[in-house]
């Protein structure tokens, strides 16, 4: 990545559409910014599913602990 950034230092114009602003930035920095932006958009898109799965796993672990406690409380000769 460092080699790519250092070998692509030529400035390219970058415009921001709704605003009449244009900057001249190194090409490597523009590509890196695009990659980082895509990473964070993907992270934000994945976050709700990750939170949901984590909550579901926590509930399942609590249920397993509850059932293990019930199983430990029953006498061994009643389990068939």
Short mmCIF file of C-alpha atoms in Angstrom, two decimals:
data_model
loop_
_atom_site.label_atom_id
_atom_site.label_comp_id
_atom_site.label_asym_id
_atom_site.label_seq_id
_atom_site.Cartn_x
_atom_site.Cartn_y
_atom_site.Cartn_z
CA UNK A 1 0.00 0.00 0.00
CA UNK A 2 2.82 2.38 0.86
CA UNK A 3 4.53 1.68 -2.46
CA UNK A 4 1.25 2.34 -4.29
CA UNK A 5 0.76 5.63 -2.46
CA UNK A 6 4.32 6.78 -3.08
CA UNK A 7 4.26 5.86 -6.77
CA UNK A 8 0.92 7.64 -7.42
CA UNK A 9 1.59 11.15 -6.15
CA UNK A 10 0.42 13.06 -9.21
CA UNK A 11 -2.39 15.47 -8.36
CA UNK A 12 -5.86 14.85 -9.73
CA UNK A 13 -8.82 17.24 -9.50
CA UNK A 14 -11.53 16.12 -7.10
CA UNK A 15 -14.86 17.94 -7.22
CA UNK A 16 -17.66 17.79 -4.70
CA UNK A 17 -20.92 17.83 -6.64
CA UNK A 18 -23.45 19.77 -4.56
CA UNK A 19 -20.80 22.32 -3.69
CA UNK A 20 -18.80 24.23 -6.22
CA UNK A 21 -15.53 23.12 -4.62
CA UNK A 22 -12.67 21.41 -6.39
CA UNK A 23 -9.45 20.21 -4.79
CA UNK A 24 -6.26 18.90 -6.28
CA UNK A 25 -5.23 15.79 -4.33
CA UNK A 26 -2.66 13.05 -4.93
CA UNK A 27 -4.14 10.09 -6.81
CA UNK A 28 -2.99 7.61 -4.17
CA UNK A 29 -4.75 9.58 -1.45
CA UNK A 30 -7.98 9.65 -3.49
CA UNK A 31 -7.86 5.86 -3.96
CA UNK A 32 -7.07 5.30 -0.28
CA UNK A 33 -9.92 7.59 0.77
CA UNK A 34 -12.30 5.66 -1.50
CA UNK A 35 -11.21 2.34 -0.01
CA UNK A 36 -11.62 3.64 3.53
CA UNK A 37 -15.02 5.10 2.74
CA UNK A 38 -16.17 1.78 1.27
CA UNK A 39 -14.85 -0.09 4.30
CA UNK A 40 -16.77 2.11 6.74
CA UNK A 41 -19.97 1.99 4.68
CA UNK A 42 -19.73 -1.81 4.66
CA UNK A 43 -19.04 -1.83 8.38
CA UNK A 44 -22.10 0.30 9.08
CA UNK A 45 -24.24 -1.89 6.81
CA UNK A 46 -23.09 -5.04 8.65
CA UNK A 47 -23.37 -3.66 12.18
CA UNK A 48 -27.13 -4.25 12.74
CA UNK A 49 -26.83 -7.94 11.81
CA UNK A 50 -23.77 -8.30 14.03
CA UNK A 51 -25.58 -6.77 16.99
CA UNK A 52 -28.62 -8.99 16.39
CA UNK A 53 -26.48 -12.14 16.20
CA UNK A 54 -24.63 -11.17 19.37
CA UNK A 55 -27.88 -10.68 21.28
CA UNK A 56 -29.24 -13.99 20.00
CA UNK A 57 -26.03 -15.78 21.06
CA UNK A 58 -26.21 -14.22 24.53
CA UNK A 59 -29.81 -15.38 24.95
CA UNK A 60 -28.86 -18.89 23.83
CA UNK A 61 -25.95 -19.01 26.30
CA UNK A 62 -28.24 -17.93 29.14
CA UNK A 63 -30.76 -20.61 28.15
CA UNK A 64 -28.04 -23.27 28.07
CA UNK A 65 -26.83 -22.22 31.53
CA UNK A 66 -30.42 -22.37 32.81
CA UNK A 67 -30.97 -25.86 31.38
CA UNK A 68 -27.61 -27.08 32.70
CA UNK A 69 -28.61 -25.84 36.15
CA UNK A 70 -31.91 -27.73 35.95
CA UNK A 71 -30.10 -30.84 34.76
CA UNK A 72 -27.60 -30.66 37.61
CA UNK A 73 -30.47 -30.34 40.12
CA UNK A 74 -32.21 -33.53 38.98
CA UNK A 75 -31.19 -36.85 40.55
CA UNK A 76 -29.15 -39.06 38.26
CA UNK A 77 -31.49 -42.06 38.44
CA UNK A 78 -34.45 -40.12 36.98
CA UNK A 79 -32.76 -39.30 33.69
CA UNK A 80 -33.69 -41.77 30.96
#
